mmCIF file of C-alpha atoms in Angstrom:
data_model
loop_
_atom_site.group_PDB
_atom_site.id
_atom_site.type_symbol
_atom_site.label_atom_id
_atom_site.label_comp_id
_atom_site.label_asym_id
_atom_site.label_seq_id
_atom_site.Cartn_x
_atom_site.Cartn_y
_atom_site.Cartn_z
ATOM 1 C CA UNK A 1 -87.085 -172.069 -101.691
ATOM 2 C CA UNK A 2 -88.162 -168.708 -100.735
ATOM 3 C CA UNK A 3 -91.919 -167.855 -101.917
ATOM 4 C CA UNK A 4 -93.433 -164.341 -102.369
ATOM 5 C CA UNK A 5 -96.948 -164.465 -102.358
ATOM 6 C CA UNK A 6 -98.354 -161.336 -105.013
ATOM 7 C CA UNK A 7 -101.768 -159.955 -103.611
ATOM 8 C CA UNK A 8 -103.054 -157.799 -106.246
ATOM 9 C CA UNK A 9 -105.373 -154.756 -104.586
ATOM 10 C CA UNK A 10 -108.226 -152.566 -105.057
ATOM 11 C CA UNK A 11 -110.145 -150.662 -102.826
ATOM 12 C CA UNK A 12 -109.829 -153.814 -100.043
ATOM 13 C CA UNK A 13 -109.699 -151.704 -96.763
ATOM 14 C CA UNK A 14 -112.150 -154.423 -94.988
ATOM 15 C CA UNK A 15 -110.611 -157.353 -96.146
ATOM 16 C CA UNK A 16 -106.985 -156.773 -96.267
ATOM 17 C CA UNK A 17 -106.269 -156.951 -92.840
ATOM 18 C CA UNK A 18 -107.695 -160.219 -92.145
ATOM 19 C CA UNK A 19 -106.127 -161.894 -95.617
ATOM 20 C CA UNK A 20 -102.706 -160.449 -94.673
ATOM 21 C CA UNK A 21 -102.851 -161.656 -91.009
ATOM 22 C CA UNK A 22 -103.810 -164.788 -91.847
ATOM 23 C CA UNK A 23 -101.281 -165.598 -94.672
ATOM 24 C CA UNK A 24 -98.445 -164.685 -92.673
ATOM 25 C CA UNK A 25 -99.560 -166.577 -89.411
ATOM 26 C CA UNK A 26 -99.379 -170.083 -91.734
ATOM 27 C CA UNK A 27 -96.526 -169.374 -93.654
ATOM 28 C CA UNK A 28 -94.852 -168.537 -90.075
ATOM 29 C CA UNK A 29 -96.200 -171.744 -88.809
ATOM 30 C CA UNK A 30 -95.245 -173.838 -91.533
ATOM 31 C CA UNK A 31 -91.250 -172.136 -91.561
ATOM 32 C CA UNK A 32 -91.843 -171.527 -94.907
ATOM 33 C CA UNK A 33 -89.392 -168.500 -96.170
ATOM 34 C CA UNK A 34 -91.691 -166.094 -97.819
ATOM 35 C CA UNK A 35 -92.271 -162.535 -98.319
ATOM 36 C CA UNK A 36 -96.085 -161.124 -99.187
ATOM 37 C CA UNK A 37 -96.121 -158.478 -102.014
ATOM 38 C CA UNK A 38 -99.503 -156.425 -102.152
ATOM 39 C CA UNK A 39 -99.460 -154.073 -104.923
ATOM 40 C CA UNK A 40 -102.163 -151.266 -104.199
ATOM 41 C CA UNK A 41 -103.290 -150.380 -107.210
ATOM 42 C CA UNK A 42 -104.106 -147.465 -106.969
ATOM 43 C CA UNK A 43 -107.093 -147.603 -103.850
ATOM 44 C CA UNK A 44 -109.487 -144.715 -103.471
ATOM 45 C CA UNK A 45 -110.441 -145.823 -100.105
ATOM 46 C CA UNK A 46 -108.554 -146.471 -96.980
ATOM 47 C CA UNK A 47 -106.502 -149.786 -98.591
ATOM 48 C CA UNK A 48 -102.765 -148.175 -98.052
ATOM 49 C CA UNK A 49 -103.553 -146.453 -94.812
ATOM 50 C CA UNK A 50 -104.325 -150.429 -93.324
ATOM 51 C CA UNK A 51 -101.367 -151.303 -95.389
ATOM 52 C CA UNK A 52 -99.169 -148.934 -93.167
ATOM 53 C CA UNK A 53 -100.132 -149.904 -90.213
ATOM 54 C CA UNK A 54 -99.816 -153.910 -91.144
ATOM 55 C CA UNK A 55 -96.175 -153.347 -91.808
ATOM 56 C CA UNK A 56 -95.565 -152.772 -88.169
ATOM 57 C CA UNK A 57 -96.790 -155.993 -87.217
ATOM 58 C CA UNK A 58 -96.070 -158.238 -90.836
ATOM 59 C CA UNK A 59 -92.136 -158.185 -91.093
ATOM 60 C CA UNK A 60 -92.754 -160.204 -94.186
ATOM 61 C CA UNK A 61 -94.719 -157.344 -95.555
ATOM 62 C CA UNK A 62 -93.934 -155.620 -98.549
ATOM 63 C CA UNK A 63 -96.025 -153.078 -100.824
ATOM 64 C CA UNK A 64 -96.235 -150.520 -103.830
ATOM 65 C CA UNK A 65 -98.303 -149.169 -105.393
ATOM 66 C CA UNK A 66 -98.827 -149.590 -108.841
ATOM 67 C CA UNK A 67 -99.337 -145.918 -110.338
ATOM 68 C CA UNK A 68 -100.738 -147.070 -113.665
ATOM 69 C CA UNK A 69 -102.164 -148.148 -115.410
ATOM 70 C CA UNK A 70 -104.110 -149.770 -113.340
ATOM 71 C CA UNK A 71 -107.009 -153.072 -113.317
ATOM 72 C CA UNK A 72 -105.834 -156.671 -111.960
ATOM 73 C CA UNK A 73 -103.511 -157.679 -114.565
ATOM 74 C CA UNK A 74 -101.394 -154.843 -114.703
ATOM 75 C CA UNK A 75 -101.434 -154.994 -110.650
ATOM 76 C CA UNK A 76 -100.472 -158.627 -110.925
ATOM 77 C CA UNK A 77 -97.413 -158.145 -113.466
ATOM 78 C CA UNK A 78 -96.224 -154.837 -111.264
ATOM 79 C CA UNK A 79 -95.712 -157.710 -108.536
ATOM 80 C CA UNK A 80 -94.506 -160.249 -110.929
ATOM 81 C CA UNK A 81 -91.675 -157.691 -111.861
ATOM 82 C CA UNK A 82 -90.698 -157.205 -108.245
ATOM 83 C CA UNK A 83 -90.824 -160.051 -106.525
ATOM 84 C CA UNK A 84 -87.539 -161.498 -104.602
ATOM 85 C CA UNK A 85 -88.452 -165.603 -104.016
ATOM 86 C CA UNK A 86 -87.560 -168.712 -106.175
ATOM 87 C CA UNK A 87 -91.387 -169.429 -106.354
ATOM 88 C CA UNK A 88 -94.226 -167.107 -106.522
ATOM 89 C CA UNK A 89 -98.066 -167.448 -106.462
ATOM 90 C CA UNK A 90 -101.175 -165.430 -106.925
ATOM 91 C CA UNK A 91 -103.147 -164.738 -104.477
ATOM 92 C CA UNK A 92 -106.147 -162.771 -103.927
ATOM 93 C CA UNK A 93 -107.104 -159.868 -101.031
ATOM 94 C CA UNK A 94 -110.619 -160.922 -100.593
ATOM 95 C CA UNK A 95 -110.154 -163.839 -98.184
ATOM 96 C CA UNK A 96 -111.430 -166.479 -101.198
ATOM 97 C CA UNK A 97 -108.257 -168.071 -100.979
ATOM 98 C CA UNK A 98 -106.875 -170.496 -98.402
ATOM 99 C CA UNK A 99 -103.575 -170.050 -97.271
ATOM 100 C CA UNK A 100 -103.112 -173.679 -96.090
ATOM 101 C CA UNK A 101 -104.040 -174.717 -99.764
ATOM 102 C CA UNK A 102 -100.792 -172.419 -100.413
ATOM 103 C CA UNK A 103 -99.240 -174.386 -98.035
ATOM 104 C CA UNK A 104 -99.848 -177.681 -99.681
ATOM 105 C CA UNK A 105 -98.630 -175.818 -103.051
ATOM 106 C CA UNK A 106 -95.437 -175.362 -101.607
ATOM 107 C CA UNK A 107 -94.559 -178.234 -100.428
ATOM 108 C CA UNK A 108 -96.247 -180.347 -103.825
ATOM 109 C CA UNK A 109 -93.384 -177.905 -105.550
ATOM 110 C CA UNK A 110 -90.675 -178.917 -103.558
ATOM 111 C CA UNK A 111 -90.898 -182.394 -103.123
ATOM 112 C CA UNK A 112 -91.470 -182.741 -106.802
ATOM 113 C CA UNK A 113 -89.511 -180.202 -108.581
ATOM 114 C CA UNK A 114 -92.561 -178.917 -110.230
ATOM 115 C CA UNK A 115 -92.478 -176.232 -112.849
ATOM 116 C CA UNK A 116 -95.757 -175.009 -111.760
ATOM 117 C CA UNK A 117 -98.849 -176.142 -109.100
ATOM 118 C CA UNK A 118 -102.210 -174.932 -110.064
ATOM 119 C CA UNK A 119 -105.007 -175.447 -107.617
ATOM 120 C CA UNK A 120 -108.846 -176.737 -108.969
ATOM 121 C CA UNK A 121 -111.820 -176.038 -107.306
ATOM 122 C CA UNK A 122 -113.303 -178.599 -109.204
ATOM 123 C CA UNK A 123 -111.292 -182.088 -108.602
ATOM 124 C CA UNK A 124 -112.181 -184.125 -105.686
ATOM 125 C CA UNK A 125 -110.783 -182.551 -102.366
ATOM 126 C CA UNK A 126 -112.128 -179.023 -104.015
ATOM 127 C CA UNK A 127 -114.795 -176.600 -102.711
ATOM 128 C CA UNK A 128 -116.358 -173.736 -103.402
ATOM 129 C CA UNK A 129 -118.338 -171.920 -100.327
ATOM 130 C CA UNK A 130 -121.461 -169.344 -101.312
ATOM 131 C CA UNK A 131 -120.011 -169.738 -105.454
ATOM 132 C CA UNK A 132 -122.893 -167.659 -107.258
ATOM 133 C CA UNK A 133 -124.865 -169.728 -109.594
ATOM 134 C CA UNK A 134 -124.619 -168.115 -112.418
ATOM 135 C CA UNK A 135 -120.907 -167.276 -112.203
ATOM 136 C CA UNK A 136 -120.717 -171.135 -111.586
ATOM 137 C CA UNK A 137 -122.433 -171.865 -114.673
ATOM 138 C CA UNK A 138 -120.382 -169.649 -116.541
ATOM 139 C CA UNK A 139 -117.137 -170.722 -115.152
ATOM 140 C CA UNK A 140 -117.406 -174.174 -116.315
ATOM 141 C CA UNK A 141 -118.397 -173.301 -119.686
ATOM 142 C CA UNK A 142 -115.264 -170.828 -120.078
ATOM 143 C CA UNK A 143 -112.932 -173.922 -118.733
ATOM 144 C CA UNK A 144 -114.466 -176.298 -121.007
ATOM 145 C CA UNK A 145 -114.048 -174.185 -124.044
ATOM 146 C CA UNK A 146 -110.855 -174.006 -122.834
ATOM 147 C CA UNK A 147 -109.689 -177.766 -122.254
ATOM 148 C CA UNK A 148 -111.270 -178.433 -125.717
ATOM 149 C CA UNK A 149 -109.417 -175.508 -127.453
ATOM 150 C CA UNK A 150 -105.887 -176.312 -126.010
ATOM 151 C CA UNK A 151 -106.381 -179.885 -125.858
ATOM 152 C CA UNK A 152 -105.881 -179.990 -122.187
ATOM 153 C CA UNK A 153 -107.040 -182.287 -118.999
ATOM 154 C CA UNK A 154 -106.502 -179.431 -116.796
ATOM 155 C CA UNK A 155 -109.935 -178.331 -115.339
ATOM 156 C CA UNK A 156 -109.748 -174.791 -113.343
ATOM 157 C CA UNK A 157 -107.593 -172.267 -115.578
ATOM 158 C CA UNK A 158 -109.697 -169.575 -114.901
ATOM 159 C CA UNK A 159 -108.327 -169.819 -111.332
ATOM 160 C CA UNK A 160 -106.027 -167.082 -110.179
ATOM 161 C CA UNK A 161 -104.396 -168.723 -107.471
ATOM 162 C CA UNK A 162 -101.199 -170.826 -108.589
ATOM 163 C CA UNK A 163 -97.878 -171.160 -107.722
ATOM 164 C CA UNK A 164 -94.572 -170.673 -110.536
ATOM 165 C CA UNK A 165 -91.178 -170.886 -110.141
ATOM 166 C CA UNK A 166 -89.106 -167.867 -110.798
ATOM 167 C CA UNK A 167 -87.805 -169.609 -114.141
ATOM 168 C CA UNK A 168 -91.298 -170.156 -115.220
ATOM 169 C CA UNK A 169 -92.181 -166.820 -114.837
ATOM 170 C CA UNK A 170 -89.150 -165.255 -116.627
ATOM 171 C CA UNK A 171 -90.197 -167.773 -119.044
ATOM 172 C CA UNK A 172 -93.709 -167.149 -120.337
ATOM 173 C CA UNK A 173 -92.682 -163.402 -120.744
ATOM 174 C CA UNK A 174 -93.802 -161.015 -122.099
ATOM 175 C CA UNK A 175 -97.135 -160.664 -120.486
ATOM 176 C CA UNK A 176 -100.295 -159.038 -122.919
ATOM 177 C CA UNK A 177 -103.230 -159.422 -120.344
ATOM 178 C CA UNK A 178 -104.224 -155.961 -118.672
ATOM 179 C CA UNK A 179 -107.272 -157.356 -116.807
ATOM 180 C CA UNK A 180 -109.017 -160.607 -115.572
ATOM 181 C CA UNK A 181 -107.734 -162.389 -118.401
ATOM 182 C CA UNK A 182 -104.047 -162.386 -117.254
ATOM 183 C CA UNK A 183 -105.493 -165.590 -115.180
ATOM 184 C CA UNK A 184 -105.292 -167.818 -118.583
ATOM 185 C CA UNK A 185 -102.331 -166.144 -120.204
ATOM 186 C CA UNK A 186 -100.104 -167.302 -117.357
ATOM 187 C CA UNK A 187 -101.010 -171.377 -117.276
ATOM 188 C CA UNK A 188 -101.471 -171.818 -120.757
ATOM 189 C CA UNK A 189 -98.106 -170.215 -121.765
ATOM 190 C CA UNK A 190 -97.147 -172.490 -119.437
ATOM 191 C CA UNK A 191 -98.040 -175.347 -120.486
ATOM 192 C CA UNK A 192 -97.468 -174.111 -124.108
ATOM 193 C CA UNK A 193 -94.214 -173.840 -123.723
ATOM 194 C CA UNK A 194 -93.529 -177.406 -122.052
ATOM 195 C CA UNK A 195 -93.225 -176.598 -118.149
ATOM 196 C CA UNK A 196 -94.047 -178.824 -116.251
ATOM 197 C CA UNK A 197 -96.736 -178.579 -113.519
ATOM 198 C CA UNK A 198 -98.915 -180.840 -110.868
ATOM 199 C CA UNK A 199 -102.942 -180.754 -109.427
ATOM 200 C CA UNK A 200 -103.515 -179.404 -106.240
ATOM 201 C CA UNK A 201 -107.071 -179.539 -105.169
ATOM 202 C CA UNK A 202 -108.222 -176.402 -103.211
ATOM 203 C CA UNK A 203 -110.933 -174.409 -101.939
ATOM 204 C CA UNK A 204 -112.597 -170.899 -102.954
ATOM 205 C CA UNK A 205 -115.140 -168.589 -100.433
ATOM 206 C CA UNK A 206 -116.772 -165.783 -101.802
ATOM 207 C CA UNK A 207 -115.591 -162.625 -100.143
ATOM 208 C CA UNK A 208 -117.448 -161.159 -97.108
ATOM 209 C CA UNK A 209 -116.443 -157.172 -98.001
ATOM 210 C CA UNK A 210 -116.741 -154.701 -100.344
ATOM 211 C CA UNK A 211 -117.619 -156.349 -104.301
ATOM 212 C CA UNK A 212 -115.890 -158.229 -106.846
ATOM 213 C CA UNK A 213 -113.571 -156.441 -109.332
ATOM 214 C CA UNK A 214 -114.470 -159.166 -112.421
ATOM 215 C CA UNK A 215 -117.147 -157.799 -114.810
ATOM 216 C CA UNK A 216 -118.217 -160.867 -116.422
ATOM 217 C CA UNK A 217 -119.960 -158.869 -119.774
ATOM 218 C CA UNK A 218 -116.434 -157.080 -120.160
ATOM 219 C CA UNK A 219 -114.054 -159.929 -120.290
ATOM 220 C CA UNK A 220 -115.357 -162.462 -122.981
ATOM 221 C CA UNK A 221 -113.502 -160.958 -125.603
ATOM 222 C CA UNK A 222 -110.221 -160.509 -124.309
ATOM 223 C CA UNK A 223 -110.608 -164.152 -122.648
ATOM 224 C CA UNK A 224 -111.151 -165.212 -126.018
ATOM 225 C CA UNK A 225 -108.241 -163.280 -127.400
ATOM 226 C CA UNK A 226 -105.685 -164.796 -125.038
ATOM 227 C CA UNK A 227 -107.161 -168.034 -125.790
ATOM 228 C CA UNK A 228 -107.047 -167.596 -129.402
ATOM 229 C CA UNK A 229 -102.426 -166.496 -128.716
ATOM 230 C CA UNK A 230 -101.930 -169.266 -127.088
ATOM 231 C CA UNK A 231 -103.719 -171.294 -129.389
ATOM 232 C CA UNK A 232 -101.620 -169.763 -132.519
ATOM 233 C CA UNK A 233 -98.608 -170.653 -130.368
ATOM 234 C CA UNK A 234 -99.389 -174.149 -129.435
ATOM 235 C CA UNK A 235 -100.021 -174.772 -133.043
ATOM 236 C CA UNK A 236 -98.076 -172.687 -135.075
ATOM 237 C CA UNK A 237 -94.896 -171.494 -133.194
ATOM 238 C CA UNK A 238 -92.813 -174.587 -134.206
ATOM 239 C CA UNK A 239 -91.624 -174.325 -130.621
ATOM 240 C CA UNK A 240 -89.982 -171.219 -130.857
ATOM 241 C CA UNK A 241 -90.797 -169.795 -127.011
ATOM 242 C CA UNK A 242 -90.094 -173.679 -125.911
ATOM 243 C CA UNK A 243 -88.621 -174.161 -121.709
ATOM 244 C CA UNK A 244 -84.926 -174.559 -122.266
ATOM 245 C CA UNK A 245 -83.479 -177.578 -120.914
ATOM 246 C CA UNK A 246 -80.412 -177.573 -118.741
ATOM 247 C CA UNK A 247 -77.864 -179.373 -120.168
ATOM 248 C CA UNK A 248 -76.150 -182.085 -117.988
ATOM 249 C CA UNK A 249 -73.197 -181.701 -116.547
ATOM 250 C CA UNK A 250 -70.343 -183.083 -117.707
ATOM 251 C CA UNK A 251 -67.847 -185.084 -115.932
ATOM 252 C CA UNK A 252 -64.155 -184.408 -116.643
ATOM 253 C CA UNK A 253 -61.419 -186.837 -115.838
ATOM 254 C CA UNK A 254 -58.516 -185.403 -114.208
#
């Protein structure tokens, strides 16, 4: 399968270059068939220029940019519009992710025909490097409420970076998350809607550069109103926006 990796990004002129470099040195290691997708979106600072330049060394490279409106979600759906793989995943600018744990996505997909892999920080095998306390704190809370609301085992939906297949994607459409909260909307339609998906322990560093785009006192209540969607269609859709199975092929006798 071909992967395209969507890097959603705003004003990441320091960290860009060494995420980019990085992600295509593994995937070019590995042989894995990929393209990256980094929607600007939108940069004041000097994020396209370093973009520009990257494509001359990154074949793989491709970027927009996104001309609004803007914030992470919206960046993360331009990509999800565009992208030309079988599989795509999430994956941030700031260096927090690993691109060997995208590795070990890609193949977990492969081998077993997986719907979806989601990564946790929080199973054994995870990390987290410099996490700040209180964002730790309230991480756990929001993926408690979470598992309890949804009736779920699943312990890290807050966490951006996971891996879809194309069909997935088409299939939890339409998106409604315009920020932060786009992180939940994607796993737990997911899941909603019966696609399948495995646990792929994986690790998280807090970025080196510039500051972090999530404003934790803006996003409660539109967490809590994705939440509360797919909670209404877990419960009361009567299956309505349900993963179509493929019906077996038949055998005809000549």
């Amino acid at each position: 399968m071909k992967l395209s990796v969507v890097i959603p990004a705003y004003n990441e002129e320091e960290s860009i270059s060494d995420t980019l470099r990085s992600l295509y040195q593994t995937l070019k290691k590995y042989n894995i068939p990929h393209e990256i997708f980094v929607t600007n979106d939108n940069s004041k600072d000097g994020t396209l220029r370093v973009l520009d330049e990257l494509s001359l060394e990154i074949p793989s490279l491709v970027y927009q940019t996104n001309p609004g409106p803007n914030g992470f979600g919206y960046a993360v759906r331009f990509g999800l519009e565009r992208f030309s793989g079988d599989c795509v995943a999430v994956f941030m600018a700031d260096m927090s992710d690993d691109p060997e744990d995208l590795v070990k996505y890609y193949f977990k997909m492969v081998e077993g025909d997986y719907d979806c892999v989601f990564g946790s920080r929080w199973e054994k095998g995870g990390k987290v490097i410099d996490y700040p306390a209180l964002k730790k704190v309230i991480n756990r809370v929001a993926n408690f409420i979470v598992r309890m609301v949804m009736g779920i085992k699943y312990n890290d939906t807050t966490n951006a970076f996971k891996l879809y297949k194309r069909e997935t994607i088409d299939g939890i459409k339409p998106f409604l998350a315009p920020h932060f909260n786009l992180t939940i909307e994607l796993p737990l339609k997911a899941i909603v809607r019966g696609y399948n998906y495995a646990v792929v322990p994986n690790s998280w560093t807090n970025r080196k550069y510039g500051e972090s785009k999530l404003k934790i006192k803006e996003m409660g209540s539109r967490y809590f109103f994705i939440l509360m969607y797919c909670f209404i269609e877990k419960f009361f859709s009567r299956g309505d926006y349900m993963k179509k199975s493929v019906a077996p092929k038949k055998e005809v006798s000549r």
